[in-house]
Amino acid sequence: MTDTLPKPAITPAQGAAVAGLSLALAACGGGGGSSSGGGGPVANVRKPQTDGEAARFLLQASFSASPAAIQQLRSDGYEPWLDRQITAANDQSGKDFLTARGFDQVDANRYYDGLITGDYMIWSQLLSGGNAVRKRIALALSEFFVVSLTGINIIWRGPAIAEYWDILNRRAFGNFRDLLNDITLNPAMGVFLNTRGNRAADARTGRVPDENYAREVMQLFTIGLFELNPDGTLKQSGGRPIETYTNADVSGLARVFTGYELDFTGNTYTTEVGSTRQIPHPDVVRRPMTSDPTRWQFPRTTGFHSTEAKTFLGLTIPAGTNATETLRQALDHLFNHPNVGPFFAKQMIQRLVTSNPSPAYVKRVADIFANNGSGRRGDLAAVFKAILLDTEALDPANVTNANFGKLREPILRFAQHARTFKGRSLSGSWRIADLSDPATALGQSPLRSPSVFNFFRPGYFPTGSEIANRGLLAPEFQLVNETSVAGYVNFIERAVEGQRAPVSDLALDYADEAAIANDSTALLDRLDLLLTGKQLSTSVRDTIKQAIDDVPITTATAADDRLRRVRIGVALILASTDYLIQK
């Protein structure tokens, strides 16, 4: 069964072309599958043999490809190039962006009560600047350790979500255990999953600790629901999967996450414009939460951490253990669970390379998680190198493997488009808001997941489809429906033109493409390379070329005609199945 992308409102001629580039929602074969596999991490000297191979790698490891990056990668080789990206820091943090634009100041704008500055911050990070590889990994992590801007009811939501994003950036190539600690104590996470203000049980009132974070840190952030083999396949007992934890484990672990509040150390208040309301400094939502009650907004001599014994997953933390030591032991225990490596590895492969990695691919990456070769567990730099440099990821034969790849999620499409064509903010503030609406916008917005379960489940597949018939997974297809398909095409039409709502603050530069637009073949060659890694099929290329050639270049309007040719080519590629399914 197939559904067809509606025609973008460019011109009738181009609309007809788009009809021939329809996205087969259920039969496209995207969503990945087992590939040729085999081997292990590639040798240090391996280099892309073609520009297309280089662009393909760049589009897995980062957001976009450029002629300069392709040349550099082909000269360096995969691993040396990637090593250099791993050691490069982000050029501007989320915090620095907000400060530079005055979005963390107390003034008549009252940014402290809104959340739109969080949208501005994350779009500025994804659509511009470096380090694109670090940011690409941080985005993947944000879809594993989920916090949603929509779900954090706290003052200074922009700075709060910016700090969360900055943690993912700082720790992207650090250690999983350190990242787990930082997100656990982060105020945005504390509000999102109810650890902020969580108190010990009180027998007099019947109060028990909130179990939200305890459940999700196991189910979603570390070990998953069922015991796994090192290759990510399910362990079974009597033909049934084995659950990793019980309700008693959740209750025991919930006691660990009690007694934490925002850290008001050294806080200064500013009076709200036009009232007597006192606004705390935004640093209170940036600092890690604290269990020390003398540092809370309303200091106390005693805190609210549970002094009871905490028993979960075979570990008992003795009664009377303080909050800091309790947290250390609990996170160590979760971190060292044998499920963490394969559970995390498979989902990161899904985000970056293919929806259905072979068990051998998962095991190779999980083995690196367990031991980076120097006896260190949880080395994220080694893990992400193992994912991106694995033979299964780099094998050019998988470009034609119908069971390999994944659907590009909308955020990645928009980020690639903006970066490829030198997108810039007209205001300097990246005033792009929530683009979640599938009917009128992109259908997805970063750090705006509808729940802690991300935009899509890792085990999702569209029922009654060819993907389901093949026994494959296609997580990103959970975002696909008739409304989102039509909405995406309409959004791309506006986005490609530039300076149109809902992205009217975004300006694009097509000068390099316009310079060769007289030659439709040369133009299409360039767009095919930069946008798909030379993966357009002959039939799709022919359809797009005809649409480009249908625009004559006349002397009086030559500049406008060339620009129109470019925009038509870009829009049709971004709407085509050959682009939407990333191989």
PDB file of C-alpha atoms in Angstrom, residues 56-65 122-123 125-128 132-143 165 347-355 388 405-421 435 442-447 454-456 476 479 488 491-492 530-532 574 579-583:
ATOM      1  CA  ARG A  56      26.948  10.068   2.770  1.00  0.00           C
ATOM      2  CA  PHE A  57      29.207   9.862   5.815  1.00  0.00           C
ATOM      3  CA  LEU A  58      28.897  13.583   6.543  1.00  0.00           C
ATOM      4  CA  LEU A  59      25.116  13.296   6.502  1.00  0.00           C
ATOM      5  CA  GLN A  60      25.243  10.485   9.059  1.00  0.00           C
ATOM      6  CA  ALA A  61      27.818  12.117  11.332  1.00  0.00           C
ATOM      7  CA  SER A  62      26.573  15.705  11.118  1.00  0.00           C
ATOM      8  CA  PHE A  63      23.747  17.727   9.589  1.00  0.00           C
ATOM      9  CA  SER A  64      24.987  18.641   6.125  1.00  0.00           C
ATOM     10  CA  ALA A  65      27.679  18.264   3.511  1.00  0.00           C
ATOM     11  CA  ILE A 122      17.896  25.278  19.967  1.00  0.00           C
ATOM     12  CA  TRP A 123      17.201  26.373  16.389  1.00  0.00           C
ATOM     13  CA  GLN A 125      22.295  25.586  17.612  1.00  0.00           C
ATOM     14  CA  LEU A 126      20.996  23.221  14.949  1.00  0.00           C
ATOM     15  CA  LEU A 127      20.791  25.553  11.964  1.00  0.00           C
ATOM     16  CA  SER A 128      24.108  27.348  12.332  1.00  0.00           C
ATOM     17  CA  ALA A 132      28.065  20.134  13.783  1.00  0.00           C
ATOM     18  CA  VAL A 133      29.186  16.610  14.711  1.00  0.00           C
ATOM     19  CA  ARG A 134      28.979  17.302  18.434  1.00  0.00           C
ATOM     20  CA  LYS A 135      25.561  18.890  17.964  1.00  0.00           C
ATOM     21  CA  ARG A 136      24.343  15.960  15.868  1.00  0.00           C
ATOM     22  CA  ILE A 137      25.304  13.578  18.647  1.00  0.00           C
ATOM     23  CA  ALA A 138      23.712  15.863  21.246  1.00  0.00           C
ATOM     24  CA  LEU A 139      20.477  15.829  19.251  1.00  0.00           C
ATOM     25  CA  ALA A 140      20.535  12.018  19.210  1.00  0.00           C
ATOM     26  CA  LEU A 141      21.107  12.020  22.970  1.00  0.00           C
ATOM     27  CA  SER A 142      18.202  14.443  23.443  1.00  0.00           C
ATOM     28  CA  GLU A 143      15.944  11.803  21.907  1.00  0.00           C
ATOM     29  CA  TRP A 165      21.158  21.047  25.933  1.00  0.00           C
ATOM     30  CA  GLN A 347      19.082   3.225  19.750  1.00  0.00           C
ATOM     31  CA  MET A 348      22.048   5.421  18.886  1.00  0.00           C
ATOM     32  CA  ILE A 349      22.634   3.360  15.724  1.00  0.00           C
ATOM     33  CA  GLN A 350      18.957   3.868  14.894  1.00  0.00           C
ATOM     34  CA  ARG A 351      19.277   7.625  15.323  1.00  0.00           C
ATOM     35  CA  LEU A 352      22.439   7.968  13.235  1.00  0.00           C
ATOM     36  CA  VAL A 353      22.648   5.162  10.683  1.00  0.00           C
ATOM     37  CA  THR A 354      19.883   2.592  10.241  1.00  0.00           C
ATOM     38  CA  SER A 355      16.652   1.582  11.929  1.00  0.00           C
ATOM     39  CA  LEU A 388      29.884   5.757  12.578  1.00  0.00           C
ATOM     40  CA  GLY A 405      18.622   3.051   6.240  1.00  0.00           C
ATOM     41  CA  LYS A 406      16.059   5.153   8.000  1.00  0.00           C
ATOM     42  CA  LEU A 407      13.505   7.868   7.413  1.00  0.00           C
ATOM     43  CA  ARG A 408      15.068  11.296   7.916  1.00  0.00           C
ATOM     44  CA  GLU A 409      13.160  12.941  10.728  1.00  0.00           C
ATOM     45  CA  PRO A 410      11.835  16.427   9.932  1.00  0.00           C
ATOM     46  CA  ILE A 411      14.257  18.242  12.252  1.00  0.00           C
ATOM     47  CA  LEU A 412      17.202  16.809  10.327  1.00  0.00           C
ATOM     48  CA  ARG A 413      15.713  17.760   6.959  1.00  0.00           C
ATOM     49  CA  PHE A 414      15.240  21.367   8.013  1.00  0.00           C
ATOM     50  CA  ALA A 415      18.664  21.606   9.656  1.00  0.00           C
ATOM     51  CA  GLN A 416      20.338  20.161   6.562  1.00  0.00           C
ATOM     52  CA  HIS A 417      18.510  22.565   4.275  1.00  0.00           C
ATOM     53  CA  ALA A 418      19.459  25.621   6.343  1.00  0.00           C
ATOM     54  CA  ARG A 419      23.111  24.620   6.726  1.00  0.00           C
ATOM     55  CA  THR A 420      23.577  23.553   3.104  1.00  0.00           C
ATOM     56  CA  PHE A 421      22.412  26.914   1.844  1.00  0.00           C
ATOM     57  CA  LEU A 435       7.353  23.911  14.568  1.00  0.00           C
ATOM     58  CA  LEU A 442       7.438  21.023  10.109  1.00  0.00           C
ATOM     59  CA  GLY A 443       5.687  18.410  12.224  1.00  0.00           C
ATOM     60  CA  GLN A 444       8.549  18.164  14.724  1.00  0.00           C
ATOM     61  CA  SER A 445      10.471  20.623  16.870  1.00  0.00           C
ATOM     62  CA  PRO A 446      13.678  19.917  18.827  1.00  0.00           C
ATOM     63  CA  LEU A 447      13.383  19.550  22.606  1.00  0.00           C
ATOM     64  CA  ASN A 454      10.327  10.804  22.499  1.00  0.00           C
ATOM     65  CA  PHE A 455       8.706  11.666  19.182  1.00  0.00           C
ATOM     66  CA  PHE A 456       8.685   7.985  18.214  1.00  0.00           C
ATOM     67  CA  GLU A 476      10.504   7.786  12.491  1.00  0.00           C
ATOM     68  CA  LEU A 479       5.493  10.845  12.725  1.00  0.00           C
ATOM     69  CA  TYR A 488       5.757  18.882   5.204  1.00  0.00           C
ATOM     70  CA  PHE A 491       6.392  23.777   4.747  1.00  0.00           C
ATOM     71  CA  ILE A 492       9.300  22.942   2.439  1.00  0.00           C
ATOM     72  CA  LEU A 530      25.016  17.820  -1.188  1.00  0.00           C
ATOM     73  CA  LEU A 531      21.495  16.732  -0.289  1.00  0.00           C
ATOM     74  CA  THR A 532      21.459  12.962  -0.866  1.00  0.00           C
ATOM     75  CA  LEU A 574      13.581  17.439  -0.374  1.00  0.00           C
ATOM     76  CA  TYR A 579      16.027  11.962  -0.163  1.00  0.00           C
ATOM     77  CA  LEU A 580      13.599  11.155   2.644  1.00  0.00           C
ATOM     78  CA  ILE A 581      14.992   7.654   3.074  1.00  0.00           C
ATOM     79  CA  GLN A 582      18.557   8.138   4.265  1.00  0.00           C
ATOM     80  CA  LYS A 583      20.894   5.341   3.284  1.00  0.00           C
TER      81      LYS A 583
END
